[in-house]
Amino acid sequence: AQRVTQPEKLLSVFKGAPVELKCNYSYSGSPELFWYVQYSRQRLQLLLRHISRESIKGFTADLNKGETSFHLKKPFAQEEDSAMYYCALSLPNNDMRFGAGTRLTVKP
Amino acid sequence: GAVVSQHPSRVICKSGTSVKIECRSLDFQATTMFWYRQFPKQSLMLMATSNEGSKATYEQGVEKDKFLINHASLTLSTLTVTSAHPEDSSFYICSASIPALGQFFGPGTRLTVL
């Protein structure tokens, strides 16, 4: 079954500290993975997708097929990074599977 | 906990017919639910915010009469695509909001209009 797991519901770090939001997936095919972010009182928005291999707002995520992971990382967290982060898996028919989300709080 | 279901998971209909999609929060009450549309290879697009007991708030460009949303109870929101056309074929996802915990997404509904 296709599944996305975000093991941490809450994650709290201090400003300037590194942050890693974990995402593991279960899928037998070639995955296409995304990270979405929702800032307070704003709509959900795409943060990055693995196929573009880009860095958005200092965040990166590397697909590790061996570990079936797509962890989101940032070397120095900022207070404005506080938000809900959702990892998502896109299936070949364009259906999406979302993780439960991780609430990141960056403390001053 | 915090499970959101959608029904049906897939639906195929003829052009001109109406299709109803249900979104249920199974183990919690949700005063606010969201309806998204997923275009191929693109990000989710928020269609509307559904509030229990009141009218839904639609995003700009989303036709209210085309996509009827009803949130009659704290555990159920429905999206009815009226007079569906092939361009309405898409993947529709709902989510239910729990304050301070975020949104919990349903598995999605694949609509195909022939």
mmCIF file of C-alpha atoms in Angstrom:
data_model
loop_
_atom_site.group_PDB
_atom_site.id
_atom_site.type_symbol
_atom_site.label_atom_id
_atom_site.label_comp_id
_atom_site.label_asym_id
_atom_site.label_seq_id
_atom_site.Cartn_x
_atom_site.Cartn_y
_atom_site.Cartn_z
ATOM 1 C CA ALA A 1 0.000 0.000 0.000
ATOM 2 C CA GLN A 2 1.141 3.510 -0.687
ATOM 3 C CA ARG A 3 1.746 5.359 2.525
ATOM 4 C CA VAL A 4 3.554 8.405 3.827
ATOM 5 C CA THR A 5 4.687 8.524 7.415
ATOM 6 C CA GLN A 6 5.791 11.561 9.342
ATOM 7 C CA PRO A 7 6.759 10.175 12.727
ATOM 8 C CA GLU A 8 6.945 13.476 14.558
ATOM 9 C CA LYS A 9 3.759 15.435 15.088
ATOM 10 C CA LEU A 10 5.583 18.210 16.918
ATOM 11 C CA LEU A 11 9.140 19.432 16.543
ATOM 12 C CA SER A 12 10.682 22.327 18.418
ATOM 13 C CA VAL A 13 14.121 23.831 17.823
ATOM 14 C CA PHE A 14 15.882 27.046 18.692
ATOM 15 C CA LYS A 15 16.613 29.722 16.134
ATOM 16 C CA GLY A 16 19.856 29.022 14.334
ATOM 17 C CA ALA A 17 19.792 25.321 15.088
ATOM 18 C CA PRO A 18 19.613 22.702 12.343
ATOM 19 C CA VAL A 19 16.249 21.136 11.724
ATOM 20 C CA GLU A 20 15.222 17.882 10.079
ATOM 21 C CA LEU A 21 11.628 16.874 9.484
ATOM 22 C CA LYS A 22 11.347 13.182 8.830
ATOM 23 C CA CYS A 23 9.308 11.582 6.097
ATOM 24 C CA ASN A 24 9.218 7.936 5.125
ATOM 25 C CA TYR A 25 7.195 6.464 2.331
ATOM 26 C CA SER A 26 5.942 3.089 1.265
ATOM 27 C CA TYR A 27 5.680 2.621 -2.454
ATOM 28 C CA SER A 28 6.889 -0.081 -4.779
ATOM 29 C CA GLY A 29 7.257 2.096 -7.851
ATOM 30 C CA SER A 30 9.385 5.132 -8.582
ATOM 31 C CA PRO A 31 8.189 7.801 -6.163
ATOM 32 C CA GLU A 32 7.578 11.448 -6.743
ATOM 33 C CA LEU A 33 7.694 13.269 -3.443
ATOM 34 C CA PHE A 34 6.791 16.721 -2.258
ATOM 35 C CA TRP A 35 6.934 18.862 0.811
ATOM 36 C CA TYR A 36 4.055 21.230 1.489
ATOM 37 C CA VAL A 37 4.041 23.958 4.108
ATOM 38 C CA GLN A 38 1.232 25.815 5.785
ATOM 39 C CA TYR A 39 2.059 28.954 7.698
ATOM 40 C CA SER A 40 -0.340 30.238 10.297
ATOM 41 C CA ARG A 41 -3.617 31.427 8.728
ATOM 42 C CA GLN A 42 -2.363 30.774 5.232
ATOM 43 C CA ARG A 43 -3.217 28.160 2.677
ATOM 44 C CA LEU A 44 -1.223 25.092 2.092
ATOM 45 C CA GLN A 45 1.542 25.695 -0.419
ATOM 46 C CA LEU A 46 4.141 23.657 -2.172
ATOM 47 C CA LEU A 47 7.578 24.002 -0.628
ATOM 48 C CA LEU A 48 9.621 21.739 -2.850
ATOM 49 C CA ARG A 49 9.554 18.599 -4.945
ATOM 50 C CA HIS A 50 12.305 16.078 -5.188
ATOM 51 C CA ILE A 51 12.539 15.966 -8.966
ATOM 52 C CA SER A 52 13.549 19.606 -9.171
ATOM 53 C CA ARG A 53 16.336 19.171 -6.607
ATOM 54 C CA GLU A 54 15.947 22.772 -5.563
ATOM 55 C CA SER A 55 16.437 24.618 -2.325
ATOM 56 C CA ILE A 56 13.534 26.769 -1.209
ATOM 57 C CA LYS A 57 13.872 29.121 1.736
ATOM 58 C CA GLY A 58 17.022 27.262 2.692
ATOM 59 C CA PHE A 59 15.253 23.902 2.861
ATOM 60 C CA THR A 60 16.460 20.853 0.999
ATOM 61 C CA ALA A 61 15.198 17.315 0.815
ATOM 62 C CA ASP A 62 16.997 14.337 -0.620
ATOM 63 C CA LEU A 63 15.262 11.232 -1.768
ATOM 64 C CA ASN A 64 16.869 8.141 -0.284
ATOM 65 C CA LYS A 65 15.395 5.135 -2.016
ATOM 66 C CA GLY A 66 17.351 2.708 0.111
ATOM 67 C CA GLU A 67 15.822 4.080 3.278
ATOM 68 C CA THR A 68 12.578 5.110 1.540
ATOM 69 C CA SER A 69 12.927 8.526 3.080
ATOM 70 C CA PHE A 70 12.554 12.125 1.984
ATOM 71 C CA HIS A 71 13.591 14.103 5.025
ATOM 72 C CA LEU A 72 13.375 17.901 4.941
ATOM 73 C CA LYS A 73 16.417 19.732 6.258
ATOM 74 C CA LYS A 74 17.572 23.223 6.978
ATOM 75 C CA PRO A 75 20.950 24.015 8.518
ATOM 76 C CA PHE A 76 19.864 27.120 10.429
ATOM 77 C CA ALA A 77 16.209 27.404 11.390
ATOM 78 C CA GLN A 78 14.505 30.785 11.505
ATOM 79 C CA GLU A 79 11.478 31.843 13.504
ATOM 80 C CA GLU A 80 9.516 32.391 10.315
ATOM 81 C CA ASP A 81 9.953 28.715 9.497
ATOM 82 C CA SER A 82 7.438 27.874 12.202
ATOM 83 C CA ALA A 83 4.601 26.156 10.360
ATOM 84 C CA MET A 84 2.953 22.848 9.562
ATOM 85 C CA TYR A 85 4.877 20.716 7.110
ATOM 86 C CA TYR A 86 3.327 17.915 5.099
ATOM 87 C CA CYS A 87 5.179 15.307 3.123
ATOM 88 C CA ALA A 88 3.301 13.955 0.111
ATOM 89 C CA LEU A 89 3.683 11.146 -2.381
ATOM 90 C CA SER A 90 2.389 11.479 -5.908
ATOM 91 C CA LEU A 91 1.281 8.288 -7.608
ATOM 92 C CA PRO A 92 1.497 7.623 -11.344
ATOM 93 C CA ASN A 93 -2.167 8.437 -11.813
ATOM 94 C CA ASN A 94 -1.529 11.749 -10.043
ATOM 95 C CA ASP A 95 -3.324 10.702 -6.870
ATOM 96 C CA MET A 96 -1.638 12.067 -3.784
ATOM 97 C CA ARG A 97 -0.947 10.553 -0.402
ATOM 98 C CA PHE A 98 -0.192 12.924 2.429
ATOM 99 C CA GLY A 99 1.551 12.373 5.703
ATOM 100 C CA ALA A 100 -0.076 13.488 8.919
ATOM 101 C CA GLY A 101 2.075 16.584 9.137
ATOM 102 C CA THR A 102 4.709 17.922 11.527
ATOM 103 C CA ARG A 103 4.292 21.171 13.378
ATOM 104 C CA LEU A 104 7.626 22.932 13.546
ATOM 105 C CA THR A 105 8.160 25.589 16.162
ATOM 106 C CA VAL A 106 11.315 27.639 16.033
ATOM 107 C CA LYS A 107 11.951 29.345 19.320
ATOM 108 C CA PRO A 108 13.876 32.624 19.627
ATOM 109 C CA GLY B 1 -6.611 9.194 15.554
ATOM 110 C CA ALA B 2 -7.517 12.091 13.265
ATOM 111 C CA VAL B 3 -8.598 10.034 10.286
ATOM 112 C CA VAL B 4 -10.337 11.618 7.335
ATOM 113 C CA SER B 5 -12.107 9.517 4.754
ATOM 114 C CA GLN B 6 -13.464 10.318 1.330
ATOM 115 C CA HIS B 7 -16.086 8.526 -0.667
ATOM 116 C CA PRO B 8 -15.999 7.465 -3.378
ATOM 117 C CA SER B 9 -12.308 6.976 -4.060
ATOM 118 C CA ARG B 10 -12.980 6.873 -7.776
ATOM 119 C CA VAL B 11 -15.947 7.887 -9.877
ATOM 120 C CA ILE B 12 -16.585 7.901 -13.580
ATOM 121 C CA CYS B 13 -19.588 9.780 -14.878
ATOM 122 C CA LYS B 14 -21.089 11.048 -18.078
ATOM 123 C CA SER B 15 -20.876 14.662 -19.075
ATOM 124 C CA GLY B 16 -23.791 16.655 -17.750
ATOM 125 C CA THR B 17 -24.399 14.580 -14.649
ATOM 126 C CA SER B 18 -23.739 15.633 -11.067
ATOM 127 C CA VAL B 19 -21.367 13.901 -8.712
ATOM 128 C CA LYS B 20 -21.253 14.110 -4.943
ATOM 129 C CA ILE B 21 -18.059 13.513 -2.986
ATOM 130 C CA GLU B 22 -18.167 13.003 0.759
ATOM 131 C CA CYS B 23 -15.480 13.939 3.238
ATOM 132 C CA ARG B 24 -15.760 12.576 6.760
ATOM 133 C CA SER B 25 -13.748 13.041 9.899
ATOM 134 C CA LEU B 26 -13.989 9.627 11.487
ATOM 135 C CA ASP B 27 -12.794 10.150 15.023
ATOM 136 C CA PHE B 28 -12.977 13.851 15.628
ATOM 137 C CA GLN B 29 -15.224 16.797 14.963
ATOM 138 C CA ALA B 30 -14.132 19.343 12.422
ATOM 139 C CA THR B 31 -15.713 22.756 12.264
ATOM 140 C CA THR B 32 -13.574 23.549 9.253
ATOM 141 C CA MET B 33 -12.862 21.412 6.245
ATOM 142 C CA PHE B 34 -11.046 22.272 3.050
ATOM 143 C CA TRP B 35 -11.524 21.128 -0.518
ATOM 144 C CA TYR B 36 -8.545 20.984 -2.857
ATOM 145 C CA ARG B 37 -8.112 20.086 -6.481
ATOM 146 C CA GLN B 38 -4.990 18.463 -7.780
ATOM 147 C CA PHE B 39 -3.961 19.109 -11.346
ATOM 148 C CA PRO B 40 -1.488 16.704 -12.934
ATOM 149 C CA LYS B 41 2.079 17.418 -11.906
ATOM 150 C CA GLN B 42 1.011 20.570 -10.110
ATOM 151 C CA SER B 43 0.523 21.682 -6.569
ATOM 152 C CA LEU B 44 -2.781 21.433 -4.787
ATOM 153 C CA MET B 45 -5.235 24.210 -5.458
ATOM 154 C CA LEU B 46 -7.502 25.257 -2.647
ATOM 155 C CA MET B 47 -11.052 25.440 -3.916
ATOM 156 C CA ALA B 48 -13.000 26.398 -0.835
ATOM 157 C CA THR B 49 -13.125 26.422 2.920
ATOM 158 C CA SER B 50 -16.123 24.678 4.378
ATOM 159 C CA ASN B 51 -17.430 25.775 7.755
ATOM 160 C CA GLU B 52 -19.992 23.745 9.632
ATOM 161 C CA GLY B 53 -23.362 25.398 9.670
ATOM 162 C CA SER B 54 -22.477 28.240 7.352
ATOM 163 C CA LYS B 55 -21.773 28.923 3.722
ATOM 164 C CA ALA B 56 -18.487 27.853 2.265
ATOM 165 C CA THR B 57 -15.853 30.390 1.355
ATOM 166 C CA TYR B 58 -14.717 29.941 -2.223
ATOM 167 C CA GLU B 59 -11.360 30.881 -3.643
ATOM 168 C CA GLN B 60 -11.196 33.326 -6.486
ATOM 169 C CA GLY B 61 -11.982 31.715 -9.791
ATOM 170 C CA VAL B 62 -13.912 28.785 -8.328
ATOM 171 C CA GLU B 63 -17.531 28.695 -9.444
ATOM 172 C CA LYS B 64 -19.860 28.436 -6.477
ATOM 173 C CA ASP B 65 -22.732 27.115 -8.538
ATOM 174 C CA LYS B 66 -20.519 24.546 -10.147
ATOM 175 C CA PHE B 67 -18.955 23.177 -7.003
ATOM 176 C CA LEU B 68 -21.586 23.029 -4.296
ATOM 177 C CA ILE B 69 -20.274 22.516 -0.800
ATOM 178 C CA ASN B 70 -22.372 21.510 2.166
ATOM 179 C CA HIS B 71 -21.020 21.100 5.688
ATOM 180 C CA ALA B 72 -24.120 20.030 7.520
ATOM 181 C CA SER B 73 -22.483 18.326 10.468
ATOM 182 C CA LEU B 74 -19.229 18.418 12.371
ATOM 183 C CA THR B 75 -18.055 15.230 10.714
ATOM 184 C CA LEU B 76 -19.259 15.540 7.135
ATOM 185 C CA SER B 77 -18.673 17.909 4.262
ATOM 186 C CA THR B 78 -19.828 17.202 0.732
ATOM 187 C CA LEU B 79 -18.668 18.561 -2.589
ATOM 188 C CA THR B 80 -21.101 18.254 -5.473
ATOM 189 C CA VAL B 81 -19.785 18.828 -8.955
ATOM 190 C CA THR B 82 -22.851 19.892 -10.888
ATOM 191 C CA SER B 83 -23.279 19.302 -14.599
ATOM 192 C CA ALA B 84 -19.823 17.827 -14.792
ATOM 193 C CA HIS B 85 -17.744 18.230 -17.924
ATOM 194 C CA PRO B 86 -14.506 16.562 -18.995
ATOM 195 C CA GLU B 87 -12.481 19.560 -17.837
ATOM 196 C CA ASP B 88 -13.725 18.866 -14.313
ATOM 197 C CA SER B 89 -11.880 15.570 -14.357
ATOM 198 C CA SER B 90 -9.342 15.813 -11.603
ATOM 199 C CA PHE B 91 -8.230 14.557 -8.227
ATOM 200 C CA TYR B 92 -10.179 16.145 -5.390
ATOM 201 C CA ILE B 93 -8.816 16.082 -1.852
ATOM 202 C CA CYS B 94 -10.445 17.234 1.345
ATOM 203 C CA SER B 95 -8.879 17.983 4.661
ATOM 204 C CA ALA B 96 -10.261 18.590 8.112
ATOM 205 C CA SER B 97 -8.746 21.019 10.504
ATOM 206 C CA ILE B 98 -8.046 20.537 14.189
ATOM 207 C CA PRO B 99 -6.999 23.788 15.850
ATOM 208 C CA ALA B 100 -3.339 23.800 16.865
ATOM 209 C CA LEU B 101 -2.747 20.426 15.226
ATOM 210 C CA GLY B 102 -3.186 21.300 11.589
ATOM 211 C CA GLN B 103 -4.972 19.719 8.684
ATOM 212 C CA PHE B 104 -5.618 16.053 8.167
ATOM 213 C CA PHE B 105 -6.071 15.044 4.591
ATOM 214 C CA GLY B 106 -8.412 12.536 3.065
ATOM 215 C CA PRO B 107 -7.169 9.983 0.545
ATOM 216 C CA GLY B 108 -8.661 11.840 -2.384
ATOM 217 C CA THR B 109 -11.272 11.150 -5.048
ATOM 218 C CA ARG B 110 -10.426 10.646 -8.682
ATOM 219 C CA LEU B 111 -13.188 12.050 -10.871
ATOM 220 C CA THR B 112 -13.301 11.165 -14.538
ATOM 221 C CA VAL B 113 -15.959 12.780 -16.687
ATOM 222 C CA LEU B 114 -16.508 11.134 -20.032
#
